[in-house]
Tab-separated table of C-alpha atoms and ligand atoms in Angstrom:
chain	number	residue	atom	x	y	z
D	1	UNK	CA	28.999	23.991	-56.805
D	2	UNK	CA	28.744	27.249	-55.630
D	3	UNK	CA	26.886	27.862	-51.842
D	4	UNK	CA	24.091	29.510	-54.060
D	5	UNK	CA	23.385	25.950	-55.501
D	6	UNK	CA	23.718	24.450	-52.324
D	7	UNK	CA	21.056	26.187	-50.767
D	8	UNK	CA	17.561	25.382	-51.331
D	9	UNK	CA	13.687	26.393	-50.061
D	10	UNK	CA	13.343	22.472	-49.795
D	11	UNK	CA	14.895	19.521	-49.773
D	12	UNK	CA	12.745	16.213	-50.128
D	13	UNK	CA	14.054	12.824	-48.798
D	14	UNK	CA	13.494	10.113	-50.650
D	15	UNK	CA	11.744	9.848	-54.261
D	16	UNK	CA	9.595	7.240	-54.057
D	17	UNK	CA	5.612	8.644	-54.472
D	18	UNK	CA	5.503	10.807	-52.131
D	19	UNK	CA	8.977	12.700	-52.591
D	20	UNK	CA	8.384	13.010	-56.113
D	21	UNK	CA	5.143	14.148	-55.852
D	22	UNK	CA	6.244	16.396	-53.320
D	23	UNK	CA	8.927	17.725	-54.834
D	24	UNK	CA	6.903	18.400	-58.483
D	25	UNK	CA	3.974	19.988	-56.131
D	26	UNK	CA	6.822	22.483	-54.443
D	27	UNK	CA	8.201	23.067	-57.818
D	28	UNK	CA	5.313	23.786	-59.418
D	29	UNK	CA	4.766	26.486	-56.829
D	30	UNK	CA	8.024	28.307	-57.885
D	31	UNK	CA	10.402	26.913	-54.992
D	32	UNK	CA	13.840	25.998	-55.197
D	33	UNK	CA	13.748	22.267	-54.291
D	34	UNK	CA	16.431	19.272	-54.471
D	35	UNK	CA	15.516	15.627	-54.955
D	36	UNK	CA	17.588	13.445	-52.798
D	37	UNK	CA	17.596	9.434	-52.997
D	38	UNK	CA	20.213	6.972	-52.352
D	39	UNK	CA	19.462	5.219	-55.453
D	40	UNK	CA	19.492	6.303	-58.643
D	41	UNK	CA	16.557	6.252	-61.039
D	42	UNK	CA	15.137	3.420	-62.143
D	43	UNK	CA	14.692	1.632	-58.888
D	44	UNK	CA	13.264	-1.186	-57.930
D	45	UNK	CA	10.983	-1.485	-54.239
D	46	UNK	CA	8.962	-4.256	-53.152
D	47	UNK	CA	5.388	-3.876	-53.248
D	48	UNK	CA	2.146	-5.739	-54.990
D	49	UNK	CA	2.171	-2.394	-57.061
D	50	UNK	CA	-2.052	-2.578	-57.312
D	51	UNK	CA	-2.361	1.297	-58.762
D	52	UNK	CA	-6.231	1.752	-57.409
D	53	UNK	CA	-8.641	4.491	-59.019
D	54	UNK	CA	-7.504	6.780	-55.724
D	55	UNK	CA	-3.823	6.724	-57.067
D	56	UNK	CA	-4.829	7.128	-60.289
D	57	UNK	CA	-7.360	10.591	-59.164
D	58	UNK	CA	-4.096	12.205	-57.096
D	59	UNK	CA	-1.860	11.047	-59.920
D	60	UNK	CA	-3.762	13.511	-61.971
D	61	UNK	CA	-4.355	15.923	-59.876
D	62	UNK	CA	-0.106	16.293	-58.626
D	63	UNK	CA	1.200	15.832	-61.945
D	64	UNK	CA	-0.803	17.230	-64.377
D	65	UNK	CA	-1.362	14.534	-66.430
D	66	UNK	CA	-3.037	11.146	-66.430
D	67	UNK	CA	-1.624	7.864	-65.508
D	68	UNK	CA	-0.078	5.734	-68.392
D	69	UNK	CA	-1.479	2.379	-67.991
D	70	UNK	CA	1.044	0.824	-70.862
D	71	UNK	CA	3.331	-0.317	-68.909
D	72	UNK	CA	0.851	-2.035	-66.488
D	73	UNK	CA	-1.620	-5.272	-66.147
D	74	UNK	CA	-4.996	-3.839	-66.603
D	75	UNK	CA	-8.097	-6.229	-65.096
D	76	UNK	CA	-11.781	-5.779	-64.657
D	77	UNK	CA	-11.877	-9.566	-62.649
D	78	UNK	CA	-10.852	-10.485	-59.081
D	79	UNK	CA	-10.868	-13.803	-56.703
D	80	UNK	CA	-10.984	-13.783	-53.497
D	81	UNK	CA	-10.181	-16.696	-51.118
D	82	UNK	CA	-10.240	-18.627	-48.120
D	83	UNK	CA	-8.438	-20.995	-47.158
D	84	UNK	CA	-7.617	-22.372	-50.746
D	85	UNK	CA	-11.660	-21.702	-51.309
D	86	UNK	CA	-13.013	-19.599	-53.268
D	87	UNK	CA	-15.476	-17.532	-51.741
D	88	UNK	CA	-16.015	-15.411	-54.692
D	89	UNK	CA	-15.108	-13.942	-58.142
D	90	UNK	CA	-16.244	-10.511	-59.484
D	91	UNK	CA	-16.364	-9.603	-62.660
D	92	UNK	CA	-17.028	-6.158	-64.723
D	93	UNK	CA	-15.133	-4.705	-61.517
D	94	UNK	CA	-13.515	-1.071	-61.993
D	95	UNK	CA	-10.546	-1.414	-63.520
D	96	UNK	CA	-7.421	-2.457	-61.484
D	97	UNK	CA	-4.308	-1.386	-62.582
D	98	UNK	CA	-0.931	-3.680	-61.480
D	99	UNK	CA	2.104	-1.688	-62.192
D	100	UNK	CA	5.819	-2.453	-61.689
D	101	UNK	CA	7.342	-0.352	-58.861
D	102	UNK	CA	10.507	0.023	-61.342
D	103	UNK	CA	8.586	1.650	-64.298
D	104	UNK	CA	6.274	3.444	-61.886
D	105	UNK	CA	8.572	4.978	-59.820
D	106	UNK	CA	10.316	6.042	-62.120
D	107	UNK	CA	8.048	8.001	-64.206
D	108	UNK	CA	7.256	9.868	-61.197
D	109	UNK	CA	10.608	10.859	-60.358
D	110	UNK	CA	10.982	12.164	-63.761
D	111	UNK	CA	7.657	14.344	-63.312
D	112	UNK	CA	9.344	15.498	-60.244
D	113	UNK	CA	12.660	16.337	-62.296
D	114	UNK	CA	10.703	17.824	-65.280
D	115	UNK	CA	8.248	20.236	-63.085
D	116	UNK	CA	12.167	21.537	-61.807
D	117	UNK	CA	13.561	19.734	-59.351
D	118	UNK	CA	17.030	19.821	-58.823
D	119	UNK	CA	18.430	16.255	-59.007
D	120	UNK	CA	20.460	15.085	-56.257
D	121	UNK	CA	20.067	11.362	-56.323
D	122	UNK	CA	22.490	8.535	-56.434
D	123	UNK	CA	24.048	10.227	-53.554
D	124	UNK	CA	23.843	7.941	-50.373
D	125	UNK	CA	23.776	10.371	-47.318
D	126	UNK	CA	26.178	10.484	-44.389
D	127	UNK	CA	24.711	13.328	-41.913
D	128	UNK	CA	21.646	14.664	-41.260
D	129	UNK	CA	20.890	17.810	-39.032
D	130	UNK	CA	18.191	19.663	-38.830
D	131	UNK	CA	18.235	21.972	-41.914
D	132	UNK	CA	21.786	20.321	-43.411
D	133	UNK	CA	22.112	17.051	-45.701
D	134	UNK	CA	25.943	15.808	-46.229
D	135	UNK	CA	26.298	13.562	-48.808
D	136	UNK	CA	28.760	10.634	-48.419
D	137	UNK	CA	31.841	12.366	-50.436
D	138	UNK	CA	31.623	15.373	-47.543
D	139	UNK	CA	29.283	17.521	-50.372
D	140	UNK	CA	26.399	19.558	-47.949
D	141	UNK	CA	23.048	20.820	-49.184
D	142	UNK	CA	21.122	23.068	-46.635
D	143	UNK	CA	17.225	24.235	-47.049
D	144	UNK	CA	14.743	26.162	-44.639
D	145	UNK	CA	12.574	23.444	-44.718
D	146	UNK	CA	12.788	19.218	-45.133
D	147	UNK	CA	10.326	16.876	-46.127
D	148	UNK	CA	11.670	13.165	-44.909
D	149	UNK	CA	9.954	10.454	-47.588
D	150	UNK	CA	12.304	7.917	-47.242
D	151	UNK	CA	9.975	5.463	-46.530
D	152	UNK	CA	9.575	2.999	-43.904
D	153	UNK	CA	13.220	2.859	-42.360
D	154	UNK	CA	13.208	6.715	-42.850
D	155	UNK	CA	16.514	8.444	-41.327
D	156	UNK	CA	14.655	11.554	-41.068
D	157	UNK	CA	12.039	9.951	-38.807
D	158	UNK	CA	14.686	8.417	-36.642
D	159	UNK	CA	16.427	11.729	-36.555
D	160	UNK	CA	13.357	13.589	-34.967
D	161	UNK	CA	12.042	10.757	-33.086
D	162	UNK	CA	14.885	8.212	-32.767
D	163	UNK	CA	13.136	4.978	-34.257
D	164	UNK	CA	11.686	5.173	-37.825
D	165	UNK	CA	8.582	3.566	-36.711
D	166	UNK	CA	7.260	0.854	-33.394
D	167	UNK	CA	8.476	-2.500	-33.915
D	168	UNK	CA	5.257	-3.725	-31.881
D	169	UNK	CA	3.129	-2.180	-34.413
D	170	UNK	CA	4.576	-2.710	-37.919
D	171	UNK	CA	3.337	-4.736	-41.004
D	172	UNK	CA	5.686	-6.559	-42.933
D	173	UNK	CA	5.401	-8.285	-46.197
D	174	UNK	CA	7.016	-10.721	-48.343
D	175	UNK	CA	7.290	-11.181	-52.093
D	176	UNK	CA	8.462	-12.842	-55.408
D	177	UNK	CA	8.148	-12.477	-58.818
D	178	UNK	CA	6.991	-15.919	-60.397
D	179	UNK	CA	7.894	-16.318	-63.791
D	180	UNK	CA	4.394	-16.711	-66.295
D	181	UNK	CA	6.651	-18.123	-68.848
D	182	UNK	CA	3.558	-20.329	-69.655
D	183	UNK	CA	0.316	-18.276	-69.542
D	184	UNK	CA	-0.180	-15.005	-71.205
D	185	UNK	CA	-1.464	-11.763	-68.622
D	186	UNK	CA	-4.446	-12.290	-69.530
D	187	UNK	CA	-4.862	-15.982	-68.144
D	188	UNK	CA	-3.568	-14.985	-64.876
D	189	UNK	CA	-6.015	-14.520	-62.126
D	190	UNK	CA	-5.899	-11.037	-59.754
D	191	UNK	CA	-6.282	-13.070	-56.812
D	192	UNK	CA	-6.672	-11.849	-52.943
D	193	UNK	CA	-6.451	-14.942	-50.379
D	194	UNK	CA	-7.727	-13.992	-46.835
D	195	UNK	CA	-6.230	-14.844	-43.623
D	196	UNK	CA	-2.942	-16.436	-45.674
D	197	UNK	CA	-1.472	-14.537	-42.884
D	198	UNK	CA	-2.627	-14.101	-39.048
D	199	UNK	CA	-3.891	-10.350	-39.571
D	200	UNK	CA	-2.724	-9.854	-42.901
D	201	UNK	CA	-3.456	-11.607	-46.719
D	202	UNK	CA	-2.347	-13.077	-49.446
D	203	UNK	CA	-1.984	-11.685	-53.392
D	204	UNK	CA	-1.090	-12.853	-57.054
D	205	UNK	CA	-1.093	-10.066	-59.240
D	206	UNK	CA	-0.633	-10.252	-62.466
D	207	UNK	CA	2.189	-8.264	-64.601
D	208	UNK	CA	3.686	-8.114	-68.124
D	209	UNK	CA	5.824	-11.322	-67.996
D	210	UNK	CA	5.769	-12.357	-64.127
D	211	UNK	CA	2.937	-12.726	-61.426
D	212	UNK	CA	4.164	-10.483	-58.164
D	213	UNK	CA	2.196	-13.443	-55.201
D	214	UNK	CA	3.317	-11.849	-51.343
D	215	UNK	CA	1.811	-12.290	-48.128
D	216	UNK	CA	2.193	-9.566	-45.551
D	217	UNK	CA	0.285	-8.320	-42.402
D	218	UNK	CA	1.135	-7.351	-38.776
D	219	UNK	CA	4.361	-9.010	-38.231
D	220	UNK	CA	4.127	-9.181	-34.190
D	221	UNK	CA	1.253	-11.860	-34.449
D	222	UNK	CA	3.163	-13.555	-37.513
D	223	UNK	CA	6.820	-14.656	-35.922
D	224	UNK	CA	6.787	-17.248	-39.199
D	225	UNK	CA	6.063	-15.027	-41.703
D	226	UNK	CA	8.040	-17.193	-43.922
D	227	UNK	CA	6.348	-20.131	-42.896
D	228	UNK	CA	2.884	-18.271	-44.415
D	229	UNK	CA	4.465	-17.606	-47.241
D	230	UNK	CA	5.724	-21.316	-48.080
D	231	UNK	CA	2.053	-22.419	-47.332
D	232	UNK	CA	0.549	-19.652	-49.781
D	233	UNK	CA	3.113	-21.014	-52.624
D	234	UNK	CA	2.092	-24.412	-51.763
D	235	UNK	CA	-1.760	-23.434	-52.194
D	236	UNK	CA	-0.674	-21.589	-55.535
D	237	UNK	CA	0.883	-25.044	-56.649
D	238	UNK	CA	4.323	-22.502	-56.819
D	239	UNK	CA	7.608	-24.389	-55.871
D	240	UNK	CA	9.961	-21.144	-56.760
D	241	UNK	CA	13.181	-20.900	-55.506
D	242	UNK	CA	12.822	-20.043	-52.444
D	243	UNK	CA	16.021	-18.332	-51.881
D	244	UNK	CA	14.325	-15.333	-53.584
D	245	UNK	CA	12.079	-13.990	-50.849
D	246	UNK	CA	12.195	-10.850	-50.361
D	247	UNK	CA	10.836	-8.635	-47.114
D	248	UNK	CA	10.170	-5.246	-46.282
D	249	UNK	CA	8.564	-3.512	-43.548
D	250	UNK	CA	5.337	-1.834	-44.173
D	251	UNK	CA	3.216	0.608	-41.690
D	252	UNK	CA	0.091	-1.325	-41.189
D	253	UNK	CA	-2.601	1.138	-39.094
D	254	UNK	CA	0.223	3.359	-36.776
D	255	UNK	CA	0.842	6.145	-38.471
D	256	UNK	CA	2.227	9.397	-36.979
D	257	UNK	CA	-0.134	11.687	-35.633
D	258	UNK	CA	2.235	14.009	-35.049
D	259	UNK	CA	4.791	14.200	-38.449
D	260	UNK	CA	7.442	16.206	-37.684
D	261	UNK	CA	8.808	18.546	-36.196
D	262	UNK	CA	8.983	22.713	-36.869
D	263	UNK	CA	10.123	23.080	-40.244
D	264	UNK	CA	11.011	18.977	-40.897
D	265	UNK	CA	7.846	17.177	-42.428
D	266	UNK	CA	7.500	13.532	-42.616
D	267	UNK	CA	5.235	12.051	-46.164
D	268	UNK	CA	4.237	8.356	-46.966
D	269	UNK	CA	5.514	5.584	-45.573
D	270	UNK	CA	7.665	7.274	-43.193
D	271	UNK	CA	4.382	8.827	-41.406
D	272	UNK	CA	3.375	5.663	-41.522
D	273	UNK	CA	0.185	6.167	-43.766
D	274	UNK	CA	-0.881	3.109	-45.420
D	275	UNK	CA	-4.370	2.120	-45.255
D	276	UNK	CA	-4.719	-0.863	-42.677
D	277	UNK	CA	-6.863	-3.119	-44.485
D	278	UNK	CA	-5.769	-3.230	-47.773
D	279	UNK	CA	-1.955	-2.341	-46.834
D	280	UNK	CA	-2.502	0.347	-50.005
D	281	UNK	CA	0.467	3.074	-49.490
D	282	UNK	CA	1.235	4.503	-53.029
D	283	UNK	CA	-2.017	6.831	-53.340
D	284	UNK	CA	-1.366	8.185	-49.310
D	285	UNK	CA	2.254	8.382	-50.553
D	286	UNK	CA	1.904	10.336	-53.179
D	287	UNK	CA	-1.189	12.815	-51.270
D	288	UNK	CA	0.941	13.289	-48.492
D	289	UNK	CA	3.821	14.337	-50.537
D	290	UNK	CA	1.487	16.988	-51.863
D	291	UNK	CA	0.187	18.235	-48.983
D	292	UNK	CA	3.288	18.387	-47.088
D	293	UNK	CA	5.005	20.470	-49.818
D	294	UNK	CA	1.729	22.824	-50.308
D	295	UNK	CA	1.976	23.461	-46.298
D	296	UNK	CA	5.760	23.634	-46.773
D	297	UNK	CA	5.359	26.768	-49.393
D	298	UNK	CA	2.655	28.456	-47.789
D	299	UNK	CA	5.353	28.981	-44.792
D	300	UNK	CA	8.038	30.009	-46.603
D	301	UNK	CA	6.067	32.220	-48.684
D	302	UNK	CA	5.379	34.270	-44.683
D	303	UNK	CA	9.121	33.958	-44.327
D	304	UNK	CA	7.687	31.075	-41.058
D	305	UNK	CA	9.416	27.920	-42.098
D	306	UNK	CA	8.560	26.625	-38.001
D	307	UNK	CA	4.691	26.821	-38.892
D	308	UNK	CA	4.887	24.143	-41.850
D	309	UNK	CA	3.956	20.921	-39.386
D	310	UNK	CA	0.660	22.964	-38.195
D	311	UNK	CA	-0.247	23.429	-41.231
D	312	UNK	CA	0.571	20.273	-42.687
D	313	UNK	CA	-1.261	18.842	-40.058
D	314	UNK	CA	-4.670	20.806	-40.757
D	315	UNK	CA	-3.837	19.507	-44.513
D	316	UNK	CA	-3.599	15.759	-43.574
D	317	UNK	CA	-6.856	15.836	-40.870
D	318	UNK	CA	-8.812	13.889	-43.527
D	319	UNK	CA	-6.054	11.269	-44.418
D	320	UNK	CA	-5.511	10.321	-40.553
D	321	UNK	CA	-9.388	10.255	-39.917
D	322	UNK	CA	-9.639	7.939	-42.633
D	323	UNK	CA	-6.626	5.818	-41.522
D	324	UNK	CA	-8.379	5.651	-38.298
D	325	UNK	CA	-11.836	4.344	-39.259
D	326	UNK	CA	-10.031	1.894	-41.295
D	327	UNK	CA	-8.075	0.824	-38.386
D	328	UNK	CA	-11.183	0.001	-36.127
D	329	UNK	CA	-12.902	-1.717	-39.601
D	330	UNK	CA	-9.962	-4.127	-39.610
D	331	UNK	CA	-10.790	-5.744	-36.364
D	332	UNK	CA	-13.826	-7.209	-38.015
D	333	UNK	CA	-12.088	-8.274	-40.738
D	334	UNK	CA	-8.796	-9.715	-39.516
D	335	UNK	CA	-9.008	-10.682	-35.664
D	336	UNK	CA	-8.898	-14.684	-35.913
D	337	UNK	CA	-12.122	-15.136	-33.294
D	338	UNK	CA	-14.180	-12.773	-36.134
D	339	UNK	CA	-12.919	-14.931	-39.237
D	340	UNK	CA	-15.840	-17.194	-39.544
D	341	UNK	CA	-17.870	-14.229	-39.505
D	342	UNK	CA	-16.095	-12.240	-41.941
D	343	UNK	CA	-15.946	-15.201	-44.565
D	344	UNK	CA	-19.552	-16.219	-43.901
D	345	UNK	CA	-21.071	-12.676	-44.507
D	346	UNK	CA	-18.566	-12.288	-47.057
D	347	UNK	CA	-19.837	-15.137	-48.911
D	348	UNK	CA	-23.300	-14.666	-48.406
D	349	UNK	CA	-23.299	-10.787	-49.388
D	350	UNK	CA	-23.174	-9.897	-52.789
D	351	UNK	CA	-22.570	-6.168	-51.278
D	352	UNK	CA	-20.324	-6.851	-48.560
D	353	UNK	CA	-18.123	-8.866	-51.526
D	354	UNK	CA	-19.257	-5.534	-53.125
D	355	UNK	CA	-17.773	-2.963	-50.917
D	356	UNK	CA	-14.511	-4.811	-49.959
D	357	UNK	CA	-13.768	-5.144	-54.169
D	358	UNK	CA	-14.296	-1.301	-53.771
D	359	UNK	CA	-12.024	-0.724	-50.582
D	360	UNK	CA	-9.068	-2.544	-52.419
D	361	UNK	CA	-9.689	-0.489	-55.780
D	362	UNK	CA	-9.585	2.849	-53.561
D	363	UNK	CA	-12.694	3.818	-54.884
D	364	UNK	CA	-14.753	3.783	-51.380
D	365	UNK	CA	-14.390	6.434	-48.211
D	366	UNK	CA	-14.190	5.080	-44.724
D	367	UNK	CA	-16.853	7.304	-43.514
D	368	UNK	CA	-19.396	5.485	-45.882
D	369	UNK	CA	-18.187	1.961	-45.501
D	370	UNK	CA	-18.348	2.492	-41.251
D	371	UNK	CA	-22.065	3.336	-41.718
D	372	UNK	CA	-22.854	-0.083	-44.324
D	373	UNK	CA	-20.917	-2.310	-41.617
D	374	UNK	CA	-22.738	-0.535	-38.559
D	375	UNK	CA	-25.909	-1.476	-40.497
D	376	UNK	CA	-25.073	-4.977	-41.484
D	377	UNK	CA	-23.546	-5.874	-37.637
D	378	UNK	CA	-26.237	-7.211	-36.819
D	379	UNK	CA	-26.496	-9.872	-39.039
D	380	UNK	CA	-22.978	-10.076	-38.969
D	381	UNK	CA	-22.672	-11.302	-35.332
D	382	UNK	CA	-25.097	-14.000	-36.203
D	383	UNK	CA	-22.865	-15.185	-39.089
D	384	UNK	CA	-20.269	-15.718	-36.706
D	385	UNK	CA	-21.594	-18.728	-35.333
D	386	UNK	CA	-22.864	-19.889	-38.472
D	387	UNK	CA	-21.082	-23.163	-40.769
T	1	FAD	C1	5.203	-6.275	-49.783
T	1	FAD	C2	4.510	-4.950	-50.005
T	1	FAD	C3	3.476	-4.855	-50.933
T	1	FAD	C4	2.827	-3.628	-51.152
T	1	FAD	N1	1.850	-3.548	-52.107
T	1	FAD	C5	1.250	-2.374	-52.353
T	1	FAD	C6	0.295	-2.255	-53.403
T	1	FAD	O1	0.010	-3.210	-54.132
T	1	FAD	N2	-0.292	-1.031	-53.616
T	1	FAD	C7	0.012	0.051	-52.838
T	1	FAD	O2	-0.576	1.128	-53.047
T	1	FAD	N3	0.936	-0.040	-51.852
T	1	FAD	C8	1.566	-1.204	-51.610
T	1	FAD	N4	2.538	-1.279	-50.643
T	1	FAD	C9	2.901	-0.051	-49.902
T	1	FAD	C10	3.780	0.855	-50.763
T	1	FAD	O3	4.861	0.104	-51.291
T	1	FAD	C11	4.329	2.023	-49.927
T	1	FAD	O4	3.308	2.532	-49.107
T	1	FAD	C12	4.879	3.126	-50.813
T	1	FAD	O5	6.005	2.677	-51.529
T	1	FAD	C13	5.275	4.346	-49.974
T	1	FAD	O6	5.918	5.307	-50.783
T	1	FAD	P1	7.015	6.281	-50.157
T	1	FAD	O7	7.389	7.229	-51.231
T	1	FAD	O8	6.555	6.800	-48.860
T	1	FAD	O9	8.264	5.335	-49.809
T	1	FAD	P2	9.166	4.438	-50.765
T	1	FAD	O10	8.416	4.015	-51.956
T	1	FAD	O11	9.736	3.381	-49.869
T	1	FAD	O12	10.312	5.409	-51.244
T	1	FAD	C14	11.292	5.863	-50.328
T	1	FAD	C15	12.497	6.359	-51.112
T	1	FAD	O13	13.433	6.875	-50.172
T	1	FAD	C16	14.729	6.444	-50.513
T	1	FAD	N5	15.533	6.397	-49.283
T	1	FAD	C17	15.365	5.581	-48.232
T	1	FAD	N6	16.320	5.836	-47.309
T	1	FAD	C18	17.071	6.838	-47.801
T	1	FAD	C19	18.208	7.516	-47.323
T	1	FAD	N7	18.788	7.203	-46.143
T	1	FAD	N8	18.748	8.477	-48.079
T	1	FAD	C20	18.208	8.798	-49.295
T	1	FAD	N9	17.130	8.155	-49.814
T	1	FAD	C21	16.576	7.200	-49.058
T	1	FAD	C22	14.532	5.074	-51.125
T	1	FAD	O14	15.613	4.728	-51.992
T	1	FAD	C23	13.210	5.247	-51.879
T	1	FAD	O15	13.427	5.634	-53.211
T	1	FAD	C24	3.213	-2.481	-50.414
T	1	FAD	C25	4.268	-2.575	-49.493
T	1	FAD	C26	4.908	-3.789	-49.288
T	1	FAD	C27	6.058	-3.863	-48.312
């Protein structure tokens, strides 16, 4: 390669949601970007893959083009539960879309490839500085500015702030794939179990041939994560082989307020924005990933690749005041001495069942849901000491 080809306007880390949607949004614009992931395309990554109507809106709006829901479980029916109870099932619901990560990801990567982006993945990394990548065989790429999405364990994040993310503070989650050798997709339930974890839940979601069922949550108040997890199965009447777990970290409410530094911009999971009450990270992902390469060519376009965080900052003001209404909702949803309460109302309140249905499908705004709980506390604080 020539140093021509080795020099770039941006280089995005990682190409997950948010790198490939940042990378097609900077390509789009007519920069010269490079795609970098240690993995090569397809790739697997743990997650419940629940695509909500807010992924699907930014899906369209970054690529171009609107979500293929072939490849995914499509259901209009949820359960939620407590306990092993059911408190509730909704029907005629909007439409929830469970995707696998492999297929998913994917696609995306290929949007990010087809809008332009150079493709420079498969190529673990060895070095990072603060405008240089060097790839593992001694091969360097350089760019005026970086956009770290390499998730939760992000190198870029540790680079700037020596720790990818607060080990007091993190979610983490656990997952298998249990075979539905015996029931077609459409037998399965979508099914969300409450308090299967100590500030966290449970899920079985169902996919073409398998049922993804985790549990995940805060892991500081769950030291036996596992031990959740081995109840859950139990209450699912699933005795898989348990040597299958598998874990992974997950920002759960602490995201970065300030991500990045100068001309090095930190998207998705590795600013830590997931919503922290439904652990949802794919549609934040993928709108940070936009918004950090829109603030990243608006810099270089004024030849100022040191004012990108400011104004990727300004861009994400919405996100983060979302992230933190959500954060102070949670308390009322999750802290063990307001469970009664939460289940009762929850029971009770055909809109409270309502609005949470909507908060998992994305289709609901924090500002709107703060003002229906504020209403209903009231009555709220009386269910707590109700049977
Ligand atoms: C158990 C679990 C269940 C979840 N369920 C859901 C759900 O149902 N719906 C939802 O919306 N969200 C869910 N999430 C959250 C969601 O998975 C994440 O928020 C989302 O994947 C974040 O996307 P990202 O692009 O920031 O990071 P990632 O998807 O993690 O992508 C990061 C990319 O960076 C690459 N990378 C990492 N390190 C390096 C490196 N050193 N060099 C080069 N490349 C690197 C990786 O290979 C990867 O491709 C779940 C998470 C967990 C843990």
């Amino acid at each position: 390669m020539s140093q021509d080809q080795d020099s770039f306007d941006i280089l995005v880390i990682g190409a997950g949601p948010a790198g490939s949607a940042a990378a097609c949004w900077a390509a789009k614009q007519g920069a010269r970007v490079g795609l970098i992931d240690k993995a090569r395309f397809p790739r697997n990554k743990l997650c419940g893959g629940l695509f909500t109507g807010r992924s699907r809106t930014y899906y369209r709006e970054i690529f171009g083009q609107d979500f293929d829901p072939s490849k995914a479980v499509t259901r209009d029916e949820i359960s939620f539960f407590h306990d092993g109870t059911c408190l509730a099932t909704l029907t005629d619901v909007p439409p929830f879309n469970l995707t696998m990560r492999v297929d998913l990801d994917a696609t995306l990567y290929q949007h990010a490839i087809d809008a332009g982006a150079v493709d420079l993945t498969g190529q673990p990394i060895a070095q990072l500085t603060d405008n240089t990548v060097t790839f593992r065989d001694g091969h360097t790429v350089t760019a005026r500015v970086l956009i770290g999405a390499d998730g939760v364990n992000s190198i870029t994040a540790r680079h700037l702030f020596g720790a990818p993310f607060d080990k007091n503070t993190i979610g983490f989650g656990l997952e298998i794939e249990a075979s539905t050798t015996e029931q077609s997709p459409e037998d399965q339930p979508l099914r969300i179990d409450f308090a299967a974890a100590t500030w966290g839940y449970g899920w079985s979601f169902p996919k073409q041939g398998s049922t993804t069922v985790g549990v995940g949550g805060l892991l500081h108040p769950n030291p036996d994560m596992k031990g959740h997890f081995a109840a859950y199965l139990d209450t699912l009447n699933l005795d898989p082989d348990r040597t299958r777990y598998k874990g992974h970290y997950l920002p759960f409410g602490d995201f970065r307020t300030v991500p990045g530094r100068g001309h090095i911009l930190l998207a998705g999971d590795a600013a830590g924005l997931v919503d922290p009450i439904t652990g949802e990270g794919i549609a934040f992902a993928m709108k940070s990933g936009q918004l950090a390469a829109q603030a990243a060519c608006e810099a270089l376009s004024e030849n100022t690749p040191e004012t990108a965080l400011p104004r990727y900052q300004r861009n994400l003001k919405d996100i983060h005041r979302n992230l933190k209404i959500a954060r102070t909702l949670r308390r009322i949803i999750f802290a063990p001495r307001w469970q009664t309460a939460f289940t009762n109302t929850f029971r009770r309140s055909g809109t409270v069942r309502m609005q949470y249905m909507q908060l998992l499908a994305g289709e609901v705004e924090y500002p709107a849901l703060a003002g229906a709980v504020l209403r209903r506390l009231p009555r709220y604080i009386v269910n707590r000491f109700r049977r």
